[in-house]
C-alpha cells in the first residue's frame, strides 16, 4: 500500500494561523510580522506528528476567484473583492506568503497551484489522480465533497483548529449534514454559503436541503421534479425553488470542485530531512523562525523512524 498522501489547503491554514496568532507574538528581526508563517509551520508539524503521512503536497490559490465561476454566478466571492481589485487580504499577511513558500521549498515539500483554478480544485484533482490513501486538510466545508471511501480519501476538517480536527469519512459527512459526500455540492448550493457569496435558496436551510437531496438525488433531480405537479412539494417550498430556478441551474457547477485541473507530474514523497539545509537555516535566522522550523524538521525526522 502506498504511504498516506496528505493534501494541504495552504491558504486555509495560513489564514487561520494569521488570525489565530497575534502579530506581536511572532516578528522578524526588523519587526515584520511572521505570525502566519510560524503558525502554518506549527500546524504542519502537528499534522506530521499525529498523522504520519509519507507523502505531502501543499496546494495554493493561483486564482482565488476564477472567472469561469464568476461568469456563472457574479456574486461568487464578490464581497471579498478589494476596491482596487484582487482579494481583500490583510496588508501584513501578503508578504508572509512568499516566506512560507521559500521555507517549504527549502524543506523539500511540494507546492502547486494552477492558473484559473483555486487551491480547492488542485486538491480535488490530486485526490482523484494520486493513489490513496489520501487525507485532505482544510477548514473549507466545500471539500467534504472530496470524501470517497472507495478511493480512501478522507477530509481532516480543521474548522475548530488542527488540535481539534475532525477526521471525516463518508459516514461522518452523512452524520454531520444528512447527505453523502458525493451529494455535498448539491446540498451546499441549496443551503448557500455567505462566506463564498452563494445565496442559496431563500428559506431553505440545512435540514430542508438535506431532505431535498435525499429525495431527489441532486439539484437536477429537484429541478425536474418541479415540473411534475405530483412531485409532492409543499406549495411554499415549490414557490421558493421555482423562484430560485435560474440560480439552481448554475450553482452546482460553481460549488463543485474541479477534478481535471492540468497539473504537471509532481514529487510527493515527504522528506525525512531538509532538501536544502543551508538555505533553511538562513531563512530560519532571517525571519526569526528557528523554533517553528526546528519543530517541523523534528516531526519529519521522527515520522520517518
Backbone as CSV, one residue per row, in Angstrom:
resi,resn,N_x,N_y,N_z,CA_x,CA_y,CA_z,C_x,C_y,C_z
1,UNK,0.845,-1.192,0.000,0.000,0.000,0.000,0.887,1.252,0.000
2,UNK,0.587,2.238,-0.873,1.379,3.472,-0.873,1.268,4.191,0.473
3,UNK,2.308,4.959,0.792,2.276,5.740,2.029,1.156,6.773,1.940
4,UNK,0.519,7.114,3.063,-0.558,8.096,3.035,-0.103,9.427,2.435
5,UNK,-0.947,9.989,1.571,-0.688,11.287,0.959,-1.514,12.342,1.678
6,UNK,-0.856,13.375,2.197,-1.560,14.491,2.830,-1.597,15.652,1.850
7,UNK,-2.802,16.071,1.501,-3.010,17.209,0.614,-3.450,18.395,1.466
8,UNK,-2.645,19.439,1.486,-2.846,20.558,2.408,-3.400,21.767,1.669
9,UNK,-4.517,22.279,2.153,-5.088,23.531,1.653,-4.306,24.670,2.304
10,UNK,-3.206,25.065,1.663,-2.284,26.015,2.293,-2.947,27.344,2.651
11,UNK,-3.741,27.965,1.766,-4.378,29.228,2.165,-5.284,29.082,3.385
12,UNK,-5.997,27.968,3.470,-6.862,27.752,4.632,-6.044,27.750,5.910
13,UNK,-4.866,27.116,5.873,-4.034,27.045,7.073,-3.381,28.376,7.394
14,UNK,-2.840,29.063,6.377,-2.107,30.280,6.750,-3.034,31.438,7.100
15,UNK,-4.248,31.464,6.562,-5.213,32.471,7.018,-5.578,32.210,8.476
16,UNK,-5.808,30.955,8.828,-6.147,30.624,10.209,-4.984,30.945,11.145
17,UNK,-3.781,30.670,10.680,-2.607,30.972,11.501,-2.487,32.471,11.731
18,UNK,-2.718,33.243,10.692,-2.590,34.695,10.786,-3.560,35.260,11.826
19,UNK,-4.800,34.815,11.763,-5.801,35.352,12.695,-5.752,34.678,14.064
20,UNK,-5.062,33.542,14.154,-5.006,32.835,15.429,-3.835,33.229,16.310
21,UNK,-2.819,33.862,15.727,-1.629,34.258,16.490,-1.454,35.763,16.374
22,UNK,-1.401,36.486,17.468,-1.203,37.941,17.387,0.093,38.285,16.660
23,UNK,0.046,39.353,15.889,1.251,39.774,15.172,2.407,40.031,16.136
24,UNK,2.098,40.580,17.295,3.156,40.918,18.252,3.854,39.690,18.816
25,UNK,3.223,38.511,18.670,3.787,37.290,19.243,4.807,36.623,18.341
26,UNK,4.896,37.074,17.084,5.836,36.451,16.147,6.295,37.506,15.152
27,UNK,7.501,38.011,15.350,8.027,39.057,14.470,9.443,38.699,14.040
28,UNK,9.827,39.208,12.867,11.182,39.022,12.383,12.145,39.969,13.065
29,UNK,13.415,39.885,12.721,14.436,40.717,13.365,14.188,42.218,13.223
30,UNK,13.508,42.603,12.173,13.227,44.025,11.966,11.789,44.383,12.312
31,UNK,11.123,43.500,13.033,9.774,43.779,13.492,8.668,43.382,12.537
32,UNK,9.010,42.732,11.425,7.978,42.329,10.478,7.179,41.147,11.059
33,UNK,5.850,41.192,10.981,5.068,40.064,11.483,5.362,38.785,10.694
34,UNK,5.540,37.690,11.398,5.685,36.372,10.777,4.746,35.384,11.470
35,UNK,3.638,35.918,12.002,2.702,35.069,12.737,2.068,33.996,11.854
36,UNK,1.749,34.345,10.597,1.154,33.351,9.698,2.153,32.263,9.357
37,UNK,3.409,32.652,9.164,4.447,31.664,8.841,4.649,30.712,10.012
38,UNK,4.830,31.277,11.189,5.075,30.421,12.352,3.896,29.494,12.603
39,UNK,2.694,30.048,12.560,1.517,29.220,12.803,1.345,28.140,11.760
40,UNK,1.597,28.478,10.505,1.483,27.499,9.424,2.467,26.353,9.638
41,UNK,3.712,26.681,9.937,4.716,25.639,10.144,4.380,24.775,11.348
42,UNK,3.865,25.380,12.408,3.484,24.591,13.586,2.286,23.682,13.284
43,UNK,1.354,24.161,12.454,0.243,23.301,12.050,0.754,22.093,11.276
44,UNK,1.663,22.330,10.328,2.225,21.209,9.571,2.951,20.239,10.499
45,UNK,3.711,20.763,11.442,4.439,19.895,12.368,3.469,19.027,13.155
46,UNK,2.383,19.625,13.631,1.387,18.866,14.380,0.750,17.783,13.512
47,UNK,0.435,18.129,12.264,-0.177,17.155,11.359,0.778,16.007,11.059
48,UNK,2.040,16.323,10.841,3.025,15.275,10.553,3.211,14.370,11.762
49,UNK,3.264,14.959,12.951,3.436,14.146,14.173,2.263,13.210,14.396
50,UNK,1.047,13.709,14.202,-0.135,12.933,14.574,-0.633,12.011,13.463
51,UNK,-0.435,12.396,12.200,-0.967,11.597,11.085,0.107,10.759,10.387
52,UNK,1.366,11.135,10.529,2.498,10.406,9.968,2.332,10.113,8.464
53,UNK,2.108,11.135,7.656,1.991,10.904,6.215,3.342,10.539,5.609
54,UNK,3.305,9.849,4.488,4.533,9.541,3.775,4.727,10.433,2.571
55,UNK,3.634,11.106,2.182,3.666,11.991,1.025,2.914,13.269,1.392
56,UNK,3.247,14.379,0.727,2.565,15.635,1.016,2.660,16.579,-0.179
57,UNK,1.570,17.295,-0.438,1.545,18.392,-1.404,0.739,19.521,-0.778
58,UNK,1.258,20.735,-0.853,0.533,21.924,-0.392,-0.022,22.651,-1.612
59,UNK,-1.329,22.816,-1.661,-1.992,23.470,-2.792,-2.148,24.956,-2.524
60,UNK,-1.927,25.766,-3.562,-2.003,27.216,-3.460,-3.120,27.762,-4.350
61,UNK,-3.596,28.964,-3.992,-4.575,29.683,-4.816,-3.834,30.503,-5.861
62,UNK,-3.766,30.026,-7.092,-3.237,30.866,-8.157,-4.328,31.771,-8.719
63,UNK,-5.582,31.406,-8.469,-6.716,32.257,-8.845,-7.808,32.025,-7.804
64,UNK,-7.925,32.946,-6.851,-8.850,32.736,-5.728,-10.312,32.898,-6.139
65,UNK,-10.556,33.554,-7.304,-11.934,33.801,-7.780,-11.961,33.611,-9.300
66,UNK,-11.916,32.373,-9.772,-11.806,32.120,-11.210,-12.953,32.742,-12.005
67,UNK,-12.607,33.301,-13.149,-13.601,33.978,-13.973,-14.714,33.036,-14.419
68,UNK,-14.384,31.771,-14.641,-15.431,30.859,-15.109,-16.490,30.634,-14.033
69,UNK,-16.114,30.732,-12.773,-17.129,30.650,-11.720,-17.917,31.960,-11.619
70,UNK,-17.234,33.079,-11.752,-17.892,34.383,-11.682,-18.865,34.549,-12.835
71,UNK,-18.516,34.049,-14.014,-19.404,34.153,-15.169,-20.705,33.410,-14.925
72,UNK,-20.626,32.307,-14.210,-21.836,31.549,-13.885,-22.635,32.210,-12.773
73,UNK,-21.921,32.772,-11.781,-22.579,33.354,-10.608,-21.803,34.605,-10.190
74,UNK,-22.217,35.783,-10.660,-21.455,37.010,-10.381,-21.259,37.304,-8.896
75,UNK,-22.144,36.804,-8.030,-21.995,37.074,-6.597,-20.894,36.246,-5.954
76,UNK,-20.307,35.313,-6.697,-19.311,34.412,-6.117,-18.131,35.216,-5.567
77,UNK,-17.950,35.181,-4.251,-16.872,35.864,-3.532,-16.802,37.368,-3.829
78,UNK,-17.893,37.947,-4.329,-17.856,39.373,-4.702,-17.591,40.263,-3.504
79,UNK,-18.056,39.850,-2.328,-17.874,40.669,-1.123,-16.428,40.674,-0.641
80,UNK,-15.592,39.830,-1.230,-14.189,39.760,-0.826,-13.254,40.426,-1.825
81,UNK,-13.834,41.135,-2.805,-13.010,41.821,-3.797,-12.614,43.188,-3.249
82,UNK,-11.331,43.487,-3.275,-10.831,44.777,-2.809,-11.225,45.884,-3.783
83,UNK,-11.361,47.142,-3.314,-11.748,48.244,-4.195,-10.835,48.380,-5.416
84,UNK,-9.566,48.096,-5.243,-8.626,48.206,-6.358,-8.504,46.894,-7.141
85,UNK,-9.342,45.911,-6.803,-9.286,44.608,-7.440,-8.482,43.629,-6.609
86,UNK,-8.609,42.362,-6.917,-7.916,41.345,-6.135,-8.660,41.046,-4.845
87,UNK,-8.133,40.096,-4.095,-8.766,39.659,-2.859,-8.394,40.573,-1.702
88,UNK,-9.362,40.786,-0.817,-9.083,41.518,0.409,-8.223,40.630,1.308
89,UNK,-6.975,41.017,1.472,-6.020,40.278,2.307,-5.332,41.283,3.222
90,UNK,-5.204,40.984,4.503,-4.511,41.922,5.396,-3.132,42.296,4.861
91,UNK,-2.787,43.567,4.991,-1.509,44.062,4.460,-0.308,43.317,5.027
92,UNK,-0.426,42.861,6.266,0.712,42.193,6.891,0.723,40.676,6.654
93,UNK,-0.312,40.166,5.988,-0.312,38.742,5.635,0.347,38.509,4.280
94,UNK,0.028,39.342,3.295,0.536,39.120,1.930,2.045,38.899,1.873
95,UNK,2.871,39.708,2.582,4.322,39.486,2.494,4.784,38.178,3.130
96,UNK,3.920,37.554,3.924,4.333,36.324,4.588,4.184,35.088,3.697
97,UNK,3.337,35.186,2.684,3.104,34.017,1.824,4.377,33.603,1.084
98,UNK,5.136,34.523,0.482,6.394,34.096,-0.150,7.379,33.458,0.831
99,UNK,7.351,33.897,2.072,8.237,33.284,3.075,7.827,31.832,3.306
100,UNK,6.529,31.589,3.409,6.037,30.220,3.563,6.504,29.359,2.394
101,UNK,6.376,29.890,1.180,6.780,29.133,0.001,8.285,28.861,0.009
102,UNK,9.068,29.836,0.421,10.521,29.649,0.492,10.890,28.546,1.489
103,UNK,10.255,28.568,2.647,10.569,27.559,3.670,10.160,26.165,3.191
104,UNK,8.989,26.057,2.588,8.549,24.754,2.082,9.501,24.236,1.014
105,UNK,9.964,25.137,0.153,10.899,24.731,-0.895,12.212,24.242,-0.301
106,UNK,12.719,24.950,0.701,13.966,24.530,1.341,13.811,23.194,2.069
107,UNK,12.611,22.952,2.587,12.342,21.681,3.244,12.229,20.540,2.240
108,UNK,11.810,20.866,1.010,11.585,19.835,0.010,10.147,19.362,-0.035
109,UNK,9.218,20.199,0.464,7.784,19.883,0.433,7.174,20.548,-0.800
110,UNK,6.517,19.774,-1.627,5.986,20.253,-2.897,4.822,21.213,-2.700
111,UNK,4.838,22.320,-3.449,3.699,23.233,-3.521,3.279,23.339,-4.979
112,UNK,1.979,23.531,-5.201,1.497,23.633,-6.581,0.198,24.421,-6.626
113,UNK,0.042,25.199,-7.685,-1.201,25.887,-7.989,-1.402,25.812,-9.494
114,UNK,-2.517,26.340,-9.982,-2.799,26.293,-11.414,-3.541,27.552,-11.822
115,UNK,-3.124,28.146,-12.913,-3.773,29.350,-13.428,-5.238,29.061,-13.723
116,UNK,-6.123,29.942,-13.226,-7.550,29.784,-13.476,-8.262,28.867,-12.511
117,UNK,-7.551,28.411,-11.471,-8.161,27.485,-10.515,-7.771,27.846,-9.090
118,UNK,-8.662,27.491,-8.175,-8.420,27.683,-6.756,-7.655,26.489,-6.182
119,UNK,-7.158,26.675,-4.972,-6.487,25.565,-4.288,-7.423,24.369,-4.160
120,UNK,-8.710,24.623,-3.921,-9.680,23.529,-3.807,-9.644,22.630,-5.037
121,UNK,-9.561,23.247,-6.218,-9.569,22.480,-7.462,-8.300,21.650,-7.611
122,UNK,-7.181,22.213,-7.185,-5.921,21.470,-7.209,-6.015,20.260,-6.275
123,UNK,-6.561,20.492,-5.084,-6.724,19.398,-4.130,-7.652,18.326,-4.682
124,UNK,-8.748,18.763,-5.313,-9.687,17.804,-5.878,-9.052,16.950,-6.952
125,UNK,-8.296,17.586,-7.831,-7.657,16.847,-8.914,-6.641,15.853,-8.375
126,UNK,-5.834,16.288,-7.414,-4.849,15.376,-6.830,-5.528,14.227,-6.093
127,UNK,-6.689,14.497,-5.493,-7.371,13.441,-4.736,-7.866,12.310,-5.635
128,UNK,-8.090,12.603,-6.921,-8.574,11.556,-7.836,-7.480,11.032,-8.764
129,UNK,-6.329,11.692,-8.798,-5.263,11.246,-9.695,-4.095,10.588,-8.963
130,UNK,-3.985,10.818,-7.659,-2.907,10.211,-6.875,-3.426,8.970,-6.155
131,UNK,-2.574,7.973,-5.995,-3.021,6.772,-5.293,-3.307,7.054,-3.823
132,UNK,-4.333,6.395,-3.301,-4.668,6.536,-1.904,-3.779,5.667,-1.028
133,UNK,-3.932,5.785,0.281,-4.887,6.649,0.980,-4.496,8.122,0.924
134,UNK,-5.547,8.979,0.925,-5.365,10.423,0.829,-6.080,11.087,1.995
135,UNK,-5.404,12.054,2.618,-6.023,12.870,3.657,-5.930,14.331,3.229
136,UNK,-7.080,14.945,2.990,-7.146,16.354,2.598,-7.320,17.179,3.865
137,UNK,-6.470,18.188,4.036,-6.509,19.023,5.240,-7.020,20.402,4.870
138,UNK,-8.158,20.810,5.457,-8.724,22.119,5.134,-9.776,22.499,6.170
139,UNK,-10.019,23.811,6.254,-11.136,24.315,7.040,-12.281,24.751,6.157
140,UNK,-12.228,24.405,4.873,-13.251,24.772,3.889,-14.278,23.650,3.800
141,UNK,-15.520,23.954,4.138,-16.561,22.925,4.119,-16.797,22.344,2.732
142,UNK,-16.528,23.117,1.684,-16.764,22.609,0.333,-15.999,21.322,0.059
143,UNK,-14.906,21.114,0.769,-14.083,19.943,0.485,-14.626,18.653,1.093
144,UNK,-15.744,18.727,1.808,-16.416,17.491,2.209,-16.799,16.674,0.985
145,UNK,-17.016,17.332,-0.138,-17.416,16.621,-1.353,-16.316,15.704,-1.893
146,UNK,-15.075,15.883,-1.448,-13.984,15.047,-1.939,-13.891,13.706,-1.220
147,UNK,-14.564,13.576,-0.089,-14.501,12.331,0.672,-15.012,11.177,-0.193
148,UNK,-14.240,10.115,-0.234,-14.581,8.974,-1.088,-14.011,7.709,-0.437
149,UNK,-14.871,6.950,0.208,-14.413,5.753,0.911,-13.787,4.742,-0.040
150,UNK,-14.328,4.616,-1.249,-13.820,3.614,-2.189,-12.380,3.928,-2.592
151,UNK,-12.052,5.212,-2.708,-10.694,5.616,-3.086,-9.837,5.922,-1.852
152,UNK,-10.388,5.741,-0.678,-9.697,6.004,0.590,-9.258,7.476,0.690
153,UNK,-10.214,8.354,0.392,-9.987,9.799,0.520,-10.802,10.303,1.702
154,UNK,-10.131,10.913,2.673,-10.779,11.459,3.859,-10.517,12.956,3.915
155,UNK,-11.355,13.675,4.659,-11.115,15.084,4.933,-10.763,15.251,6.396
156,UNK,-9.622,15.865,6.659,-9.271,16.273,8.018,-9.716,17.719,8.144
157,UNK,-10.901,17.905,8.708,-11.534,19.222,8.750,-11.059,19.981,9.983
158,UNK,-10.455,21.153,9.750,-9.841,21.916,10.843,-10.662,23.163,11.179
159,UNK,-11.971,23.057,11.041,-12.825,24.203,11.354,-12.659,24.691,12.785
160,UNK,-12.274,23.802,13.696,-12.052,24.169,15.098,-10.575,24.143,15.458
161,UNK,-9.732,24.109,14.437,-8.294,24.103,14.667,-7.692,22.734,14.448
162,UNK,-6.380,22.708,14.199,-5.682,21.456,13.929,-5.737,20.525,15.128
163,UNK,-5.674,21.080,16.335,-5.695,20.236,17.535,-7.041,19.547,17.730
164,UNK,-8.090,20.084,17.107,-9.427,19.515,17.254,-9.988,19.113,15.898
165,UNK,-9.111,18.658,14.990,-9.574,18.322,13.647,-10.578,17.173,13.684
166,UNK,-11.476,17.187,12.719,-12.459,16.116,12.565,-12.025,15.235,11.403
167,UNK,-11.790,13.973,11.679,-11.352,13.008,10.674,-12.606,12.421,10.033
168,UNK,-12.898,12.829,8.788,-14.203,12.560,8.200,-14.146,11.577,7.034
169,UNK,-14.875,10.477,7.190,-15.165,9.594,6.072,-16.607,9.858,5.640
170,UNK,-17.156,9.031,4.759,-18.497,9.300,4.247,-19.548,9.236,5.358
171,UNK,-19.379,8.310,6.280,-20.343,8.202,7.378,-20.348,9.470,8.223
172,UNK,-19.178,10.078,8.410,-19.096,11.308,9.194,-19.789,12.465,8.480
173,UNK,-19.635,12.542,7.156,-20.330,13.585,6.393,-21.835,13.376,6.481
174,UNK,-22.256,12.126,6.335,-23.681,11.808,6.423,-24.226,12.175,7.804
175,UNK,-23.483,11.880,8.850,-23.939,12.185,10.202,-23.995,13.687,10.442
176,UNK,-23.050,14.435,9.845,-22.969,15.869,10.069,-24.039,16.634,9.303
177,UNK,-24.288,16.215,8.058,-25.162,17.012,7.182,-26.384,16.277,6.651
178,UNK,-26.434,14.971,6.824,-27.593,14.227,6.344,-27.539,13.884,4.879
179,UNK,-26.370,14.053,4.249,-26.201,13.697,2.838,-24.862,12.983,2.679
180,UNK,-24.742,12.118,1.679,-23.434,11.511,1.424,-22.478,12.541,0.842
181,UNK,-21.200,12.287,0.967,-20.195,13.234,0.480,-20.370,13.535,-1.003
182,UNK,-20.744,12.538,-1.783,-20.892,12.727,-3.221,-21.990,13.726,-3.566
183,UNK,-22.902,14.008,-2.625,-24.002,14.947,-2.879,-23.828,16.242,-2.082
184,UNK,-22.647,16.411,-1.477,-22.464,17.610,-0.650,-22.574,18.885,-1.472
185,UNK,-22.063,18.912,-2.692,-22.103,20.130,-3.504,-23.539,20.558,-3.792
186,UNK,-24.421,19.591,-4.079,-25.827,19.925,-4.320,-26.476,20.465,-3.047
187,UNK,-26.190,19.811,-1.941,-26.687,20.263,-0.641,-26.212,21.683,-0.348
188,UNK,-24.918,21.963,-0.568,-24.362,23.281,-0.261,-24.952,24.354,-1.162
189,UNK,-25.208,24.025,-2.416,-25.802,25.000,-3.331,-27.211,25.364,-2.888
190,UNK,-27.967,24.397,-2.405,-29.328,24.665,-1.909,-29.281,25.494,-0.627
191,UNK,-28.411,25.126,0.282,-28.290,25.809,1.572,-27.686,27.191,1.433
192,UNK,-26.704,27.321,0.525,-25.987,28.576,0.379,-24.814,28.678,1.339
193,UNK,-23.941,29.649,1.057,-22.767,29.878,1.898,-22.369,31.336,1.758
194,UNK,-22.760,32.181,2.728,-22.438,33.612,2.631,-20.954,33.895,2.506
195,UNK,-20.097,33.037,3.068,-18.664,33.292,3.008,-18.131,33.203,1.587
196,UNK,-18.859,32.522,0.705,-18.449,32.418,-0.695,-19.382,33.196,-1.633
197,UNK,-20.324,33.937,-1.068,-21.249,34.674,-1.921,-22.269,33.789,-2.607
198,UNK,-22.564,32.635,-2.022,-23.589,31.738,-2.568,-24.893,31.999,-1.832
199,UNK,-25.888,32.573,-2.507,-27.108,32.946,-1.786,-27.941,31.768,-1.319
200,UNK,-27.827,30.621,-1.987,-28.709,29.517,-1.653,-30.128,29.844,-2.049
201,UNK,-31.035,28.990,-1.635,-32.466,29.228,-1.882,-33.034,29.870,-0.627
202,UNK,-33.512,31.105,-0.708,-34.054,31.760,0.492,-35.116,30.897,1.155
203,UNK,-34.974,30.710,2.450,-35.934,29.920,3.204,-35.626,28.440,3.257
204,UNK,-34.550,28.009,2.584,-34.144,26.597,2.613,-32.875,26.475,3.441
205,UNK,-32.989,25.851,4.598,-31.840,25.651,5.466,-31.254,24.270,5.288
206,UNK,-30.380,23.898,6.229,-29.671,22.631,6.088,-30.612,21.428,6.085
207,UNK,-31.594,21.400,6.970,-32.470,20.228,7.061,-33.305,20.061,5.804
208,UNK,-33.848,21.173,5.302,-34.649,21.086,4.086,-33.770,20.720,2.890
209,UNK,-32.585,21.293,2.821,-31.667,20.965,1.730,-31.326,19.480,1.744
210,UNK,-31.067,18.937,2.926,-30.740,17.513,3.035,-31.918,16.647,2.609
211,UNK,-33.139,17.040,2.994,-34.319,16.262,2.596,-34.502,16.288,1.083
212,UNK,-34.268,17.433,0.475,-34.412,17.537,-0.976,-33.404,16.655,-1.698
213,UNK,-32.167,16.671,-1.228,-31.136,15.839,-1.847,-31.443,14.363,-1.624
214,UNK,-31.894,14.023,-0.427,-32.222,12.632,-0.130,-33.359,12.130,-1.013
215,UNK,-34.313,13.001,-1.270,-35.498,12.578,-2.030,-35.264,12.591,-3.534
216,UNK,-34.533,13.597,-4.015,-34.419,13.789,-5.466,-33.023,13.509,-6.021
217,UNK,-32.072,13.212,-5.166,-30.754,12.808,-5.624,-29.770,13.937,-5.802
218,UNK,-30.160,14.945,-6.546,-29.297,16.095,-6.783,-30.158,17.261,-7.250
219,UNK,-29.529,18.393,-7.567,-30.300,19.574,-7.961,-30.976,19.356,-9.299
220,UNK,-30.342,18.618,-10.192,-31.005,18.309,-11.465,-32.300,17.557,-11.206
221,UNK,-32.283,16.645,-10.228,-33.496,15.919,-9.873,-34.543,16.818,-9.250
222,UNK,-34.091,17.784,-8.437,-35.020,18.747,-7.832,-35.693,19.577,-8.915
223,UNK,-34.916,20.072,-9.870,-35.471,20.907,-10.938,-36.422,20.105,-11.815
224,UNK,-36.101,18.858,-12.076,-37.002,18.012,-12.865,-38.317,17.786,-12.123
225,UNK,-38.220,17.588,-10.811,-39.428,17.347,-10.018,-40.321,18.575,-9.952
226,UNK,-39.731,19.766,-10.058,-40.550,20.982,-10.037,-41.543,21.019,-11.188
227,UNK,-41.208,20.349,-12.266,-42.092,20.337,-13.432,-43.161,19.259,-13.332
228,UNK,-43.133,18.498,-12.251,-44.099,17.414,-12.043,-45.111,17.833,-10.981
229,UNK,-46.341,18.095,-11.361,-47.347,18.534,-10.376,-47.549,17.527,-9.251
230,UNK,-47.232,16.274,-9.511,-47.438,15.243,-8.497,-46.210,14.952,-7.658
231,UNK,-45.208,15.821,-7.707,-43.948,15.547,-7.008,-44.059,15.692,-5.498
232,UNK,-45.136,16.322,-5.026,-45.369,16.371,-3.589,-44.718,17.512,-2.850
233,UNK,-44.308,18.560,-3.554,-43.749,19.727,-2.869,-44.843,20.482,-2.124
234,UNK,-44.538,20.939,-0.923,-45.437,21.885,-0.264,-45.471,23.159,-1.103
235,UNK,-46.642,23.813,-1.176,-46.745,24.994,-2.055,-45.685,26.052,-1.781
236,UNK,-45.397,26.309,-0.511,-44.402,27.336,-0.185,-43.012,26.949,-0.666
237,UNK,-42.634,25.686,-0.473,-41.318,25.234,-0.900,-41.223,25.239,-2.420
238,UNK,-42.297,24.812,-3.097,-42.277,24.840,-4.560,-42.068,26.261,-5.062
239,UNK,-42.713,27.214,-4.419,-42.572,28.606,-4.845,-41.135,29.093,-4.646
240,UNK,-40.516,28.728,-3.521,-39.138,29.147,-3.250,-38.178,28.554,-4.275
241,UNK,-38.345,27.286,-4.566,-37.448,26.627,-5.512,-37.654,27.153,-6.931
242,UNK,-38.905,27.411,-7.277,-39.191,27.940,-8.613,-38.572,29.317,-8.786
243,UNK,-38.664,30.145,-7.760,-38.078,31.487,-7.828,-36.560,31.434,-7.946
244,UNK,-35.968,30.363,-7.445,-34.507,30.231,-7.474,-34.022,29.350,-8.623
245,UNK,-34.886,29.072,-9.585,-34.531,28.140,-10.649,-33.270,28.562,-11.407
246,UNK,-33.167,29.845,-11.746,-32.001,30.304,-12.506,-30.712,30.104,-11.703
247,UNK,-30.775,30.410,-10.412,-29.617,30.196,-9.538,-29.263,28.714,-9.472
248,UNK,-30.270,27.865,-9.297,-30.022,26.442,-9.152,-29.470,25.813,-10.431
249,UNK,-29.729,26.443,-11.566,-29.224,25.908,-12.827,-27.707,26.045,-12.942
250,UNK,-27.112,27.018,-12.229,-25.667,27.255,-12.354,-24.900,26.941,-11.076
251,UNK,-25.568,26.988,-9.924,-24.869,26.865,-8.647,-24.073,25.571,-8.493
252,UNK,-24.595,24.410,-8.912,-23.795,23.189,-8.715,-22.432,23.248,-9.393
253,UNK,-22.371,23.830,-10.598,-21.088,23.918,-11.298,-20.122,24.846,-10.579
254,UNK,-20.656,25.852,-9.873,-19.803,26.769,-9.113,-19.264,26.089,-7.865
255,UNK,-20.109,25.342,-7.192,-19.732,24.731,-5.920,-18.853,23.498,-6.112
256,UNK,-19.084,22.767,-7.192,-18.313,21.536,-7.379,-16.840,21.838,-7.606
257,UNK,-16.008,21.101,-6.927,-14.563,21.214,-7.085,-14.156,20.575,-8.401
258,UNK,-13.315,21.270,-9.163,-12.812,20.706,-10.421,-11.909,19.514,-10.129
259,UNK,-12.068,18.484,-10.942,-11.268,17.268,-10.769,-10.346,17.017,-11.954
260,UNK,-10.237,18.013,-12.836,-9.474,17.805,-14.070,-8.510,18.959,-14.338
261,UNK,-7.967,19.541,-13.282,-7.009,20.636,-13.440,-5.731,20.094,-14.089
262,UNK,-5.231,20.763,-15.135,-3.970,20.297,-15.741,-2.788,20.588,-14.823
263,UNK,-2.196,19.552,-14.295,-1.081,19.686,-13.366,0.124,18.913,-13.896
264,UNK,1.310,19.406,-13.635,2.498,18.659,-14.029,2.705,17.450,-13.129
265,UNK,3.581,16.568,-13.543,3.978,15.471,-12.652,4.664,16.072,-11.429
266,UNK,4.274,15.597,-10.257,4.750,16.211,-9.017,5.463,15.191,-8.141
267,UNK,6.578,15.605,-7.527,7.155,14.757,-6.483,6.300,14.884,-5.228
268,UNK,5.917,13.782,-4.659,5.033,13.832,-3.490,5.662,13.263,-2.229
269,UNK,6.791,12.571,-2.341,7.391,11.966,-1.148,7.768,13.045,-0.136
270,UNK,7.436,12.780,1.105,7.741,13.723,2.175,9.137,13.438,2.699
271,UNK,10.042,14.411,2.635,11.434,14.141,3.014,11.592,13.929,4.519
272,UNK,12.581,13.115,4.868,12.907,12.925,6.279,13.869,13.994,6.769
273,UNK,14.543,14.672,5.841,15.489,15.737,6.181,15.333,16.849,5.152
274,UNK,15.673,18.077,5.501,15.505,19.202,4.578,16.255,18.989,3.272
275,UNK,15.649,19.428,2.186,16.281,19.321,0.875,17.481,20.260,0.768
276,UNK,17.385,21.416,1.393,18.458,22.415,1.333,18.668,22.967,2.744
277,UNK,19.403,22.245,3.573,19.529,22.641,4.985,20.183,24.003,5.178
278,UNK,21.144,24.361,4.336,21.795,25.664,4.487,20.817,26.799,4.214
279,UNK,20.035,26.663,3.167,19.038,27.691,2.862,17.975,27.747,3.948
280,UNK,17.568,26.587,4.452,16.562,26.558,5.518,17.075,27.262,6.763
281,UNK,18.332,27.026,7.111,18.920,27.695,8.270,18.957,29.204,8.063
282,UNK,19.298,29.619,6.852,19.329,31.049,6.543,17.945,31.675,6.685
283,UNK,16.923,30.992,6.174,15.555,31.504,6.275,15.103,31.563,7.735
284,UNK,15.440,30.521,8.505,15.046,30.489,9.912,15.662,31.654,10.675
285,UNK,16.922,31.958,10.384,17.590,33.069,11.063,17.079,34.415,10.560
286,UNK,16.880,34.520,9.256,16.461,35.792,8.669,15.093,36.219,9.190
287,UNK,14.198,35.250,9.411,12.827,35.582,9.798,12.517,35.230,11.252
288,UNK,13.515,34.866,12.024,13.311,34.566,13.439,12.317,33.411,13.616
289,UNK,12.560,32.343,12.854,11.643,31.200,12.846,12.324,29.914,13.312
290,UNK,13.412,30.044,14.035,14.191,28.862,14.394,13.355,27.813,15.119
291,UNK,12.525,28.240,16.065,11.727,27.281,16.831,10.729,26.537,15.970
292,UNK,9.985,27.258,15.141,8.976,26.626,14.300,9.614,25.706,13.271
293,UNK,10.710,26.144,12.681,11.395,25.308,11.696,11.925,24.043,12.362
294,UNK,12.524,24.186,13.543,13.057,23.019,14.241,11.939,22.022,14.569
295,UNK,10.783,22.515,14.985,9.680,21.612,15.329,9.216,20.830,14.102
296,UNK,9.172,21.477,12.943,8.747,20.763,11.746,9.822,19.791,11.274
297,UNK,11.076,20.196,11.315,12.171,19.300,10.925,12.195,18.071,11.836
298,UNK,12.015,18.285,13.126,11.993,17.141,14.064,10.818,16.227,13.780
299,UNK,9.665,16.804,13.455,8.490,15.982,13.158,8.735,15.124,11.925
300,UNK,9.363,15.722,10.900,9.665,14.962,9.688,10.648,13.834,9.975
301,UNK,11.662,14.106,10.757,12.665,13.088,11.065,12.076,11.960,11.898
302,UNK,11.260,12.302,12.881,10.672,11.287,13.760,9.621,10.464,13.033
303,UNK,8.923,11.078,12.077,7.924,10.340,11.309,8.577,9.210,10.509
304,UNK,9.774,9.489,10.035,10.445,8.512,9.186,11.075,7.370,9.976
305,UNK,11.138,7.493,11.293,11.778,6.452,12.109,10.939,5.163,12.108
